[in-house]
Amino acid sequence: MKVAVLSGKGGTGKTTVATNLAYIMNAHYLDCDVEEPNGHLFLKPIIEECIDATILNPKIDDIKCTHCGQCSEACQFNALAVTQTGVIVFNELCHGCGVCSLVCPQRAIKEYQRGIGKISIGTFGKNIFLSGKMNIKEPMGGPIISKLHAYSNFNELTFVDCSPGTSCNVVKAIEDTQYAILVTEPTQFGLHDLNLAIQLLKDMHIPHGIVVNRSNGRDTEIKAICKKENIPLIGQIPFEREAAVTYSKGNLLVDEDPFERIFKEISNRLLHLLKVEV
Amino acid sequence: MELVIISGKGGTGKTTITAGFSSLSDSSHIKADCDVDAANLHLMFDYQIESRVNFVGAKLAAIDLESCIGCNLCMHYCRFNAIDKTIENKVVVNPLKCEGCGACKVVCKHHAVSLNDEITGETRKYKTKVGTLTGASMIPGAEGSGKLVTQVRKMAKHYSDGKEANILIDGSPGVGCAVMASVTGCKYGIIVTEPTLSGYEDFVRVHELLKFFNIGALAIINKFDINDKMTKKIETYCLGNDIQCLGKVPFDRKVENSINEGKPIVEYDDSIAGKAIKEMWSRFIEFCFKAEEGSKI
């Protein structure tokens, strides 16, 4: 069972919620924020293996190539440019779809696995930790996220820490999950982006609940959204300067009061919702 | 001159600071909100939407069920698991997984696949008291955020007077295609970071990206008083890596008020964060002036 943790807006507390819940619920953890992974800082895993994450990119056989231009014409991403002397491949634009290889009448295109990042596999306590990290200068982390999911089909509960936003990285991170926790904050930015994330989860038919981080105790507008959209409020984590200090040092909140109690309540509510809604 | 404000880590305060700088800069300078996934900059000003245009940022495959014979060849060749079986033994495209590559169309022997333009978002021109703001609203789950960012920047250039466009860009978190599209071609990039372990790691990564693009890097440490040790670590890193540290902004609960009231923090006279951000803008102007003088020697 995979539970995604996403937000829309960056910095609302996705990693805080995902790591603290994974820790107290004895769950596995998957860091799908492959552009800027942070979960390892809090869970401090023992890494046992590091594997390459790759994308299939084309390689042109210059001897067979007749410069007909069909590959370039068929490519929807402008990743190939055909000149009189050869074909230039723009790897950073390539989506690894294989269309160029399919259309080449000379069968002059082979594909090879090019490294775009790394996947770390390890443990924290008795639980499994997986994290993806994209190489700088790479534009797309999607293939790394898909590989992370392929490596993590566990029976037990797994938290999937997502990147901010609502674009393709988030879609790839949540598409293999059965429930989603939306972490938000009681600000206009938080609300605006929360609505975008809710739209995405509805489109993908993933049941979801909300956790408010840096709660002011009232969270009136968030509660109104919960009521209007029939979304359960799983918990409210109060604003505490001390929490920011603890976080800044890379420490889990659940080692201290009042957060141990708060996260335990959230975990109980979550378990109940998983039984009922999934 | 194009200046981009990025962070690596989300939530460090990019939009707060961009809004502050927008308020302090000349209204002839165009502002561009390139955080197209989760665009917030316009919320910091009273705004009017002057124009909205649909943006086609990707292609989407579609199956004609009458022509489809259910041979599944398209499913076999689709590398994105974007084609599902239907109850009638035909196939259907999942629009959230489809990357618009057209492999299905290439292999289909029954002409059952079409590849169509997909509207991935909407670009907007806002009129605000701080001048023209270009931005976009991306459809949640859509592909091609980088392309939408490029369009927002094109619009900003189009609306600026003369050849020497002065554009202030609010970037997005991360280091991927949307950020790359936001930073490419900019003269300077200000990294807004926070004194946390997460913030520091992400700061180092996004700085690497600026170096690759040959963009002059500056830094602002936001909420610096949360952790003095981490603040010093960031300052030391800046010194050793040719990053101009513009300064430190203290944590200030008034920032939350400013976000909720839709007013840049620099417009609150009693805000310590607002005061710091004003100082930072002056330092940036001075830095640019000195850099300009230096390049003439």
CSV table of N, CA and C in Angstrom, one decimal, chain B residues 85-238:
chain,number,residue,atom,x,y,z
B,85,LYS,N,-6.6,-1.1,-22.0
B,85,LYS,CA,-7.7,-1.9,-22.7
B,85,LYS,C,-9.0,-1.4,-22.2
B,86,THR,N,-10.0,-1.4,-23.1
B,86,THR,CA,-11.4,-1.1,-22.7
B,86,THR,C,-12.2,-2.4,-22.6
B,87,ILE,N,-13.4,-2.3,-22.1
B,87,ILE,CA,-14.2,-3.5,-21.9
B,87,ILE,C,-14.5,-4.2,-23.2
B,88,GLU,N,-14.6,-3.3,-24.3
B,88,GLU,CA,-15.0,-3.8,-25.6
B,88,GLU,C,-13.7,-4.4,-26.3
B,89,ASN,N,-12.7,-4.6,-25.6
B,89,ASN,CA,-11.4,-5.1,-26.2
B,89,ASN,C,-10.7,-4.2,-27.1
B,90,LYS,N,-11.1,-2.9,-27.0
B,90,LYS,CA,-10.4,-1.9,-27.8
B,90,LYS,C,-9.3,-1.2,-26.9
B,91,VAL,N,-8.8,-0.1,-27.3
B,91,VAL,CA,-7.8,0.6,-26.4
B,91,VAL,C,-8.2,2.1,-26.2
B,92,VAL,N,-7.7,2.6,-25.2
B,92,VAL,CA,-7.9,4.0,-24.9
B,92,VAL,C,-6.7,4.6,-24.3
B,93,VAL,N,-6.4,5.9,-24.6
B,93,VAL,CA,-5.2,6.6,-24.1
B,93,VAL,C,-5.5,7.3,-22.8
B,94,ASN,N,-4.6,7.1,-21.8
B,94,ASN,CA,-4.7,7.8,-20.5
B,94,ASN,C,-4.0,9.1,-20.7
B,95,PRO,N,-4.7,10.2,-20.7
B,95,PRO,CA,-4.1,11.5,-21.0
B,95,PRO,C,-3.1,12.0,-20.0
B,96,LEU,N,-3.1,11.5,-18.8
B,96,LEU,CA,-2.1,11.9,-17.8
B,96,LEU,C,-0.8,11.2,-18.0
B,97,LYS,N,-0.8,10.0,-18.6
B,97,LYS,CA,0.4,9.3,-18.8
B,97,LYS,C,1.0,9.5,-20.2
B,98,CYS,N,0.2,9.9,-21.2
B,98,CYS,CA,0.6,10.0,-22.6
B,98,CYS,C,1.6,11.2,-22.7
B,99,GLU,N,2.7,10.9,-23.3
B,99,GLU,CA,3.7,12.0,-23.5
B,99,GLU,C,3.7,12.6,-24.9
B,100,GLY,N,2.8,12.1,-25.7
B,100,GLY,CA,2.6,12.7,-27.0
B,100,GLY,C,3.7,12.3,-28.0
B,101,CYS,N,4.3,11.2,-27.8
B,101,CYS,CA,5.5,10.8,-28.7
B,101,CYS,C,5.0,10.3,-30.1
B,102,GLY,N,3.8,9.8,-30.1
B,102,GLY,CA,3.3,9.3,-31.4
B,102,GLY,C,3.8,7.9,-31.8
B,103,ALA,N,4.4,7.1,-30.9
B,103,ALA,CA,4.8,5.8,-31.3
B,103,ALA,C,3.6,4.9,-31.6
B,104,CYS,N,2.5,5.1,-30.9
B,104,CYS,CA,1.2,4.4,-31.2
B,104,CYS,C,0.8,4.7,-32.6
B,105,LYS,N,0.9,5.9,-33.1
B,105,LYS,CA,0.4,6.3,-34.4
B,105,LYS,C,1.3,5.6,-35.5
B,106,VAL,N,2.6,5.6,-35.1
B,106,VAL,CA,3.6,5.0,-36.1
B,106,VAL,C,3.3,3.5,-36.3
B,107,VAL,N,3.0,2.8,-35.3
B,107,VAL,CA,2.9,1.4,-35.4
B,107,VAL,C,1.5,0.9,-35.8
B,108,CYS,N,0.4,1.7,-35.6
B,108,CYS,CA,-0.9,1.3,-35.9
B,108,CYS,C,-1.1,1.1,-37.4
B,109,LYS,N,-1.6,-0.1,-37.8
B,109,LYS,CA,-1.7,-0.4,-39.2
B,109,LYS,C,-3.1,-0.1,-39.7
B,110,HIS,N,-4.0,0.4,-38.7
B,110,HIS,CA,-5.4,0.6,-39.1
B,110,HIS,C,-5.8,2.1,-39.0
B,111,HIS,N,-4.8,3.0,-39.0
B,111,HIS,CA,-5.0,4.4,-38.9
B,111,HIS,C,-6.0,4.8,-37.9
B,112,ALA,N,-5.9,4.1,-36.7
B,112,ALA,CA,-6.9,4.4,-35.7
B,112,ALA,C,-6.4,5.4,-34.7
B,113,VAL,N,-5.1,5.9,-34.9
B,113,VAL,CA,-4.5,6.8,-33.9
B,113,VAL,C,-4.3,8.2,-34.5
B,114,SER,N,-4.8,9.2,-33.8
B,114,SER,CA,-4.4,10.6,-34.2
B,114,SER,C,-3.6,11.2,-33.0
B,115,LEU,N,-2.8,12.2,-33.4
B,115,LEU,CA,-1.9,12.9,-32.5
B,115,LEU,C,-2.4,14.3,-32.5
B,116,ASN,N,-3.0,14.8,-31.4
B,116,ASN,CA,-3.6,16.1,-31.5
B,116,ASN,C,-2.9,17.1,-30.5
B,117,ASP,N,-3.1,18.4,-30.9
B,117,ASP,CA,-2.6,19.4,-30.0
B,117,ASP,C,-3.2,19.3,-28.6
B,118,GLU,N,-2.5,19.5,-27.6
B,118,GLU,CA,-3.1,19.4,-26.2
B,118,GLU,C,-2.8,20.8,-25.5
B,119,ILE,N,-3.9,21.4,-25.1
B,119,ILE,CA,-3.7,22.6,-24.3
B,119,ILE,C,-3.2,22.3,-22.9
B,120,THR,N,-2.1,22.8,-22.6
B,120,THR,CA,-1.5,22.4,-21.3
B,120,THR,C,-1.6,23.5,-20.3
B,121,GLY,N,-2.0,24.7,-20.7
B,121,GLY,CA,-2.2,25.7,-19.7
B,121,GLY,C,-2.6,27.0,-20.4
B,122,GLU,N,-2.6,28.1,-19.7
B,122,GLU,CA,-3.1,29.4,-20.1
B,122,GLU,C,-2.0,30.4,-19.8
B,123,THR,N,-1.6,31.2,-20.7
B,123,THR,CA,-0.7,32.3,-20.4
B,123,THR,C,-1.5,33.5,-20.1
B,124,ARG,N,-1.0,34.4,-19.2
B,124,ARG,CA,-1.7,35.6,-18.8
B,124,ARG,C,-0.9,36.8,-18.8
B,125,LYS,N,-1.5,37.9,-19.1
B,125,LYS,CA,-0.8,39.2,-18.9
B,125,LYS,C,-1.6,39.9,-17.8
B,126,TYR,N,-0.9,40.2,-16.7
B,126,TYR,CA,-1.6,40.9,-15.6
B,126,TYR,C,-1.1,42.4,-15.6
B,127,LYS,N,-2.1,43.2,-15.2
B,127,LYS,CA,-1.8,44.6,-15.0
B,127,LYS,C,-1.8,44.8,-13.5
B,128,THR,N,-0.7,45.3,-13.0
B,128,THR,CA,-0.6,45.5,-11.5
B,128,THR,C,0.0,46.9,-11.2
B,129,LYS,N,0.0,47.3,-10.0
B,129,LYS,CA,0.5,48.6,-9.7
B,129,LYS,C,2.0,48.6,-9.8
B,130,VAL,N,2.6,47.5,-9.8
B,130,VAL,CA,4.1,47.4,-10.0
B,130,VAL,C,4.5,47.2,-11.4
B,131,GLY,N,3.5,47.3,-12.3
B,131,GLY,CA,3.8,47.2,-13.8
B,131,GLY,C,3.1,45.9,-14.3
B,132,THR,N,3.6,45.6,-15.5
B,132,THR,CA,3.1,44.4,-16.2
B,132,THR,C,3.7,43.1,-15.6
B,133,LEU,N,2.9,42.1,-15.4
B,133,LEU,CA,3.3,40.8,-14.9
B,133,LEU,C,2.9,39.8,-15.9
B,134,THR,N,3.8,38.9,-16.4
B,134,THR,CA,3.4,37.8,-17.3
B,134,THR,C,3.4,36.6,-16.5
B,135,GLY,N,2.5,35.7,-16.7
B,135,GLY,CA,2.5,34.4,-16.0
B,135,GLY,C,1.7,33.4,-16.7
B,136,ALA,N,1.5,32.3,-16.0
B,136,ALA,CA,0.7,31.2,-16.6
B,136,ALA,C,0.0,30.4,-15.6
B,137,SER,N,-1.0,29.7,-16.0
B,137,SER,CA,-1.6,28.7,-15.1
B,137,SER,C,-1.6,27.4,-15.8
B,138,MET,N,-0.8,26.5,-15.3
B,138,MET,CA,-0.7,25.2,-16.0
B,138,MET,C,-1.8,24.3,-15.5
B,139,ILE,N,-2.3,23.5,-16.5
B,139,ILE,CA,-3.3,22.5,-16.1
B,139,ILE,C,-2.7,21.4,-15.2
B,140,PRO,N,-3.2,21.1,-14.0
B,140,PRO,CA,-2.6,20.1,-13.2
B,140,PRO,C,-2.3,18.8,-13.9
B,141,GLY,N,-1.1,18.3,-13.8
B,141,GLY,CA,-0.8,17.1,-14.4
B,141,GLY,C,-0.3,17.2,-15.9
B,142,ALA,N,-0.3,18.4,-16.4
B,142,ALA,CA,0.1,18.6,-17.8
B,142,ALA,C,1.6,18.4,-18.0
B,143,GLU,N,2.0,18.0,-19.2
B,143,GLU,CA,3.4,17.9,-19.6
B,143,GLU,C,3.9,19.3,-20.0
B,144,GLY,N,5.2,19.3,-20.2
B,144,GLY,CA,5.8,20.5,-20.9
B,144,GLY,C,5.8,21.8,-20.1
B,145,SER,N,6.1,21.7,-18.8
B,145,SER,CA,6.1,22.9,-18.0
B,145,SER,C,7.2,23.9,-18.5
B,146,GLY,N,8.3,23.2,-19.0
B,146,GLY,CA,9.4,24.0,-19.5
B,146,GLY,C,9.0,24.9,-20.7
B,147,LYS,N,8.2,24.4,-21.6
B,147,LYS,CA,7.7,25.1,-22.8
B,147,LYS,C,6.9,26.3,-22.3
B,148,LEU,N,6.0,26.1,-21.3
B,148,LEU,CA,5.2,27.1,-20.8
B,148,LEU,C,6.0,28.2,-20.2
B,149,VAL,N,7.0,27.8,-19.5
B,149,VAL,CA,7.9,28.8,-18.9
B,149,VAL,C,8.6,29.7,-20.0
B,150,THR,N,9.0,29.0,-21.0
B,150,THR,CA,9.7,29.7,-22.2
B,150,THR,C,8.7,30.7,-22.8
B,151,GLN,N,7.4,30.4,-22.9
B,151,GLN,CA,6.4,31.2,-23.4
B,151,GLN,C,6.2,32.5,-22.5
B,152,VAL,N,6.2,32.3,-21.2
B,152,VAL,CA,6.0,33.4,-20.3
B,152,VAL,C,7.1,34.4,-20.4
B,153,ARG,N,8.3,33.8,-20.6
B,153,ARG,CA,9.5,34.7,-20.8
B,153,ARG,C,9.5,35.5,-22.1
B,154,LYS,N,9.0,34.8,-23.1
B,154,LYS,CA,8.9,35.4,-24.4
B,154,LYS,C,7.9,36.6,-24.3
B,155,MET,N,6.8,36.4,-23.6
B,155,MET,CA,5.8,37.4,-23.5
B,155,MET,C,6.4,38.6,-22.7
B,156,ALA,N,7.2,38.3,-21.7
B,156,ALA,CA,7.8,39.4,-20.9
B,156,ALA,C,8.7,40.3,-21.8
B,157,LYS,N,9.5,39.6,-22.6
B,157,LYS,CA,10.4,40.3,-23.6
B,157,LYS,C,9.6,41.1,-24.5
B,158,HIS,N,8.5,40.6,-25.0
B,158,HIS,CA,7.7,41.2,-25.9
B,158,HIS,C,7.1,42.5,-25.4
B,159,TYR,N,6.7,42.5,-24.1
B,159,TYR,CA,6.1,43.7,-23.5
B,159,TYR,C,7.1,44.7,-22.9
B,160,SER,N,8.3,44.4,-22.9
B,160,SER,CA,9.3,45.4,-22.4
B,160,SER,C,9.7,46.3,-23.5
B,161,ASP,N,10.0,47.6,-23.1
B,161,ASP,CA,10.4,48.6,-24.0
B,161,ASP,C,11.8,48.5,-24.5
B,162,GLY,N,12.1,48.7,-25.7
B,162,GLY,CA,13.4,48.8,-26.2
B,162,GLY,C,14.1,47.4,-26.2
B,163,LYS,N,15.4,47.4,-26.6
B,163,LYS,CA,16.1,46.2,-26.7
B,163,LYS,C,16.6,45.7,-25.3
B,164,GLU,N,17.0,46.7,-24.4
B,164,GLU,CA,17.5,46.3,-23.2
B,164,GLU,C,16.4,46.0,-22.1
B,165,ALA,N,15.8,44.8,-22.3
B,165,ALA,CA,14.7,44.5,-21.4
B,165,ALA,C,15.2,44.2,-20.0
B,166,ASN,N,14.5,44.8,-19.0
B,166,ASN,CA,14.8,44.5,-17.6
B,166,ASN,C,13.7,43.7,-17.1
B,167,ILE,N,14.0,42.4,-16.8
B,167,ILE,CA,12.9,41.5,-16.5
B,167,ILE,C,13.3,40.8,-15.1
B,168,LEU,N,12.3,40.8,-14.2
B,168,LEU,CA,12.5,40.1,-12.9
B,168,LEU,C,11.6,38.8,-13.0
B,169,ILE,N,12.3,37.7,-12.8
B,169,ILE,CA,11.6,36.4,-12.9
B,169,ILE,C,11.5,35.6,-11.6
B,170,ASP,N,10.3,35.2,-11.3
B,170,ASP,CA,10.1,34.4,-10.1
B,170,ASP,C,10.2,32.9,-10.6
B,171,GLY,N,11.2,32.2,-10.1
B,171,GLY,CA,11.4,30.8,-10.6
B,171,GLY,C,10.6,29.8,-9.8
B,172,SER,N,10.8,28.6,-10.1
B,172,SER,CA,10.1,27.5,-9.4
B,172,SER,C,11.1,26.7,-8.6
B,173,PRO,N,10.7,25.9,-7.6
B,173,PRO,CA,11.6,25.0,-6.9
B,173,PRO,C,12.2,24.0,-7.8
B,174,GLY,N,13.2,23.3,-7.4
B,174,GLY,CA,13.8,22.2,-8.2
B,174,GLY,C,15.0,22.6,-9.0
B,175,VAL,N,15.4,21.7,-9.9
B,175,VAL,CA,16.5,21.9,-10.8
B,175,VAL,C,16.2,21.4,-12.2
B,176,GLY,N,15.0,21.0,-12.5
B,176,GLY,CA,14.7,20.4,-13.7
B,176,GLY,C,14.3,21.3,-14.8
B,177,CYS,N,13.5,20.8,-15.8
B,177,CYS,CA,13.3,21.6,-17.1
B,177,CYS,C,12.6,22.9,-16.8
B,178,ALA,N,11.7,23.0,-15.9
B,178,ALA,CA,11.1,24.3,-15.7
B,178,ALA,C,12.1,25.4,-15.1
B,179,VAL,N,12.9,24.9,-14.2
B,179,VAL,CA,13.9,25.8,-13.7
B,179,VAL,C,15.0,26.2,-14.8
B,180,MET,N,15.4,25.2,-15.6
B,180,MET,CA,16.3,25.5,-16.6
B,180,MET,C,15.8,26.5,-17.6
B,181,ALA,N,14.5,26.3,-18.0
B,181,ALA,CA,13.9,27.3,-18.9
B,181,ALA,C,13.8,28.7,-18.2
B,182,SER,N,13.7,28.7,-16.9
B,182,SER,CA,13.6,30.0,-16.2
B,182,SER,C,14.9,30.7,-16.2
B,183,VAL,N,16.0,30.0,-16.1
B,183,VAL,CA,17.3,30.6,-15.8
B,183,VAL,C,18.1,30.9,-17.1
B,184,THR,N,17.9,30.1,-18.1
B,184,THR,CA,18.7,30.2,-19.3
B,184,THR,C,18.7,31.6,-19.9
B,185,GLY,N,19.9,32.2,-20.2
B,185,GLY,CA,19.9,33.5,-20.7
B,185,GLY,C,19.9,34.6,-19.7
B,186,CYS,N,19.7,34.3,-18.4
B,186,CYS,CA,19.6,35.4,-17.4
B,186,CYS,C,21.0,35.8,-17.1
B,187,LYS,N,21.2,37.1,-16.7
B,187,LYS,CA,22.5,37.6,-16.4
B,187,LYS,C,22.8,37.1,-14.9
B,188,TYR,N,21.8,37.3,-14.0
B,188,TYR,CA,22.1,37.0,-12.6
B,188,TYR,C,21.0,36.1,-12.1
B,189,GLY,N,21.4,35.2,-11.2
B,189,GLY,CA,20.4,34.4,-10.5
B,189,GLY,C,20.6,34.6,-9.0
B,190,ILE,N,19.5,35.0,-8.3
B,190,ILE,CA,19.6,35.1,-6.8
B,190,ILE,C,19.0,33.8,-6.2
B,191,ILE,N,19.8,33.1,-5.4
B,191,ILE,CA,19.3,31.9,-4.8
B,191,ILE,C,18.8,32.3,-3.4
B,192,VAL,N,17.5,32.1,-3.2
B,192,VAL,CA,16.9,32.3,-1.9
B,192,VAL,C,16.9,31.0,-1.1
B,193,THR,N,17.7,31.0,0.0
B,193,THR,CA,17.8,29.7,0.7
B,193,THR,C,17.4,30.0,2.2
B,194,GLU,N,17.4,28.9,2.9
B,194,GLU,CA,17.0,28.9,4.3
B,194,GLU,C,18.1,28.2,5.1
B,195,PRO,N,18.3,28.5,6.4
B,195,PRO,CA,19.4,27.9,7.1
B,195,PRO,C,19.0,26.5,7.7
B,196,THR,N,18.7,25.6,6.8
B,196,THR,CA,18.3,24.2,7.3
B,196,THR,C,19.2,23.3,6.5
B,197,LEU,N,19.3,22.0,7.0
B,197,LEU,CA,20.1,21.0,6.3
B,197,LEU,C,19.5,20.8,4.8
B,198,SER,N,18.2,20.7,4.8
B,198,SER,CA,17.5,20.5,3.4
B,198,SER,C,17.8,21.7,2.5
B,199,GLY,N,17.7,22.9,3.1
B,199,GLY,CA,17.9,24.1,2.3
B,199,GLY,C,19.3,24.2,1.8
B,200,TYR,N,20.3,23.8,2.6
B,200,TYR,CA,21.7,23.9,2.2
B,200,TYR,C,22.0,22.9,1.1
B,201,GLU,N,21.5,21.7,1.2
B,201,GLU,CA,21.8,20.7,0.2
B,201,GLU,C,21.2,21.1,-1.2
B,202,ASP,N,20.0,21.6,-1.1
B,202,ASP,CA,19.3,22.0,-2.3
B,202,ASP,C,19.9,23.3,-2.9
B,203,PHE,N,20.4,24.1,-2.1
B,203,PHE,CA,21.1,25.4,-2.5
B,203,PHE,C,22.4,25.0,-3.3
B,204,VAL,N,23.1,24.1,-2.8
B,204,VAL,CA,24.4,23.6,-3.5
B,204,VAL,C,24.0,23.1,-4.9
B,205,ARG,N,23.0,22.3,-4.9
B,205,ARG,CA,22.6,21.7,-6.2
B,205,ARG,C,22.1,22.8,-7.2
B,206,VAL,N,21.3,23.7,-6.8
B,206,VAL,CA,20.8,24.7,-7.7
B,206,VAL,C,21.9,25.7,-8.2
B,207,HIS,N,22.9,25.8,-7.3
B,207,HIS,CA,24.1,26.7,-7.6
B,207,HIS,C,24.9,26.0,-8.8
B,208,GLU,N,25.0,24.7,-8.7
B,208,GLU,CA,25.7,23.9,-9.7
B,208,GLU,C,25.0,24.2,-11.1
B,209,LEU,N,23.6,24.3,-11.1
B,209,LEU,CA,22.9,24.5,-12.3
B,209,LEU,C,23.2,25.9,-12.8
B,210,LEU,N,23.3,26.9,-11.9
B,210,LEU,CA,23.6,28.3,-12.4
B,210,LEU,C,25.0,28.3,-13.0
B,211,LYS,N,25.9,27.6,-12.4
B,211,LYS,CA,27.3,27.5,-12.9
B,211,LYS,C,27.3,27.0,-14.3
B,212,PHE,N,26.5,25.9,-14.5
B,212,PHE,CA,26.5,25.2,-15.8
B,212,PHE,C,25.9,26.2,-16.9
B,213,PHE,N,25.0,27.1,-16.5
B,213,PHE,CA,24.4,28.1,-17.4
B,213,PHE,C,25.2,29.4,-17.5
B,214,ASN,N,26.3,29.4,-16.7
B,214,ASN,CA,27.2,30.6,-16.7
B,214,ASN,C,26.5,31.8,-16.2
B,215,ILE,N,25.7,31.7,-15.2
B,215,ILE,CA,24.9,32.8,-14.7
B,215,ILE,C,25.5,33.3,-13.4
B,216,GLY,N,25.7,34.6,-13.2
B,216,GLY,CA,26.2,35.1,-12.0
B,216,GLY,C,25.4,34.8,-10.8
B,217,ALA,N,25.9,34.2,-9.8
B,217,ALA,CA,25.1,33.7,-8.7
B,217,ALA,C,25.2,34.6,-7.4
B,218,LEU,N,24.1,34.9,-6.9
B,218,LEU,CA,24.0,35.7,-5.6
B,218,LEU,C,23.1,34.9,-4.7
B,219,ALA,N,23.2,35.2,-3.4
B,219,ALA,CA,22.3,34.5,-2.4
B,219,ALA,C,21.7,35.4,-1.4
B,220,ILE,N,20.5,34.9,-1.0
B,220,ILE,CA,19.8,35.6,0.2
B,220,ILE,C,19.5,34.5,1.1
B,221,ILE,N,19.8,34.7,2.4
B,221,ILE,CA,19.5,33.7,3.4
B,221,ILE,C,18.2,34.2,4.1
B,222,ASN,N,17.1,33.5,3.9
B,222,ASN,CA,15.9,33.9,4.5
B,222,ASN,C,15.6,33.2,5.8
B,223,LYS,N,15.0,33.8,6.8
B,223,LYS,CA,14.7,33.2,8.1
B,223,LYS,C,16.0,32.8,8.8
B,224,PHE,N,17.0,33.6,8.6
B,224,PHE,CA,18.4,33.2,9.0
B,224,PHE,C,18.5,32.9,10.5
B,225,ASP,N,17.6,33.6,11.3
B,225,ASP,CA,17.8,33.4,12.8
B,225,ASP,C,17.2,32.1,13.3
B,226,ILE,N,16.7,31.2,12.4
B,226,ILE,CA,16.2,29.9,12.9
B,226,ILE,C,17.4,29.1,13.3
B,227,ASN,N,18.6,29.3,12.6
B,227,ASN,CA,19.7,28.4,12.9
B,227,ASN,C,21.0,29.2,12.5
B,228,ASP,N,21.7,29.7,13.5
B,228,ASP,CA,22.9,30.5,13.2
B,228,ASP,C,24.0,29.7,12.6
B,229,LYS,N,24.1,28.4,13.1
B,229,LYS,CA,25.2,27.5,12.6
B,229,LYS,C,25.1,27.3,11.1
B,230,MET,N,23.8,27.0,10.7
B,230,MET,CA,23.6,26.7,9.2
B,230,MET,C,23.8,28.0,8.4
B,231,THR,N,23.4,29.1,9.0
B,231,THR,CA,23.6,30.4,8.3
B,231,THR,C,25.0,30.6,8.0
B,232,LYS,N,25.9,30.4,9.0
B,232,LYS,CA,27.3,30.5,8.8
B,232,LYS,C,27.9,29.6,7.8
B,233,LYS,N,27.3,28.4,7.8
B,233,LYS,CA,27.7,27.3,6.8
B,233,LYS,C,27.4,27.8,5.4
B,234,ILE,N,26.3,28.4,5.2
B,234,ILE,CA,25.9,28.9,3.9
B,234,ILE,C,26.8,30.1,3.5
B,235,GLU,N,27.0,31.0,4.4
B,235,GLU,CA,27.9,32.2,4.2
B,235,GLU,C,29.3,31.7,3.8
B,236,THR,N,29.8,30.7,4.5
B,236,THR,CA,31.2,30.2,4.1
B,236,THR,C,31.2,29.6,2.7
B,237,TYR,N,30.1,28.9,2.4
B,237,TYR,CA,30.0,28.3,1.1
B,237,TYR,C,30.0,29.3,0.0
B,238,CYS,N,29.3,30.4,0.3
B,238,CYS,CA,29.2,31.5,-0.7
B,238,CYS,C,30.6,32.1,-0.9
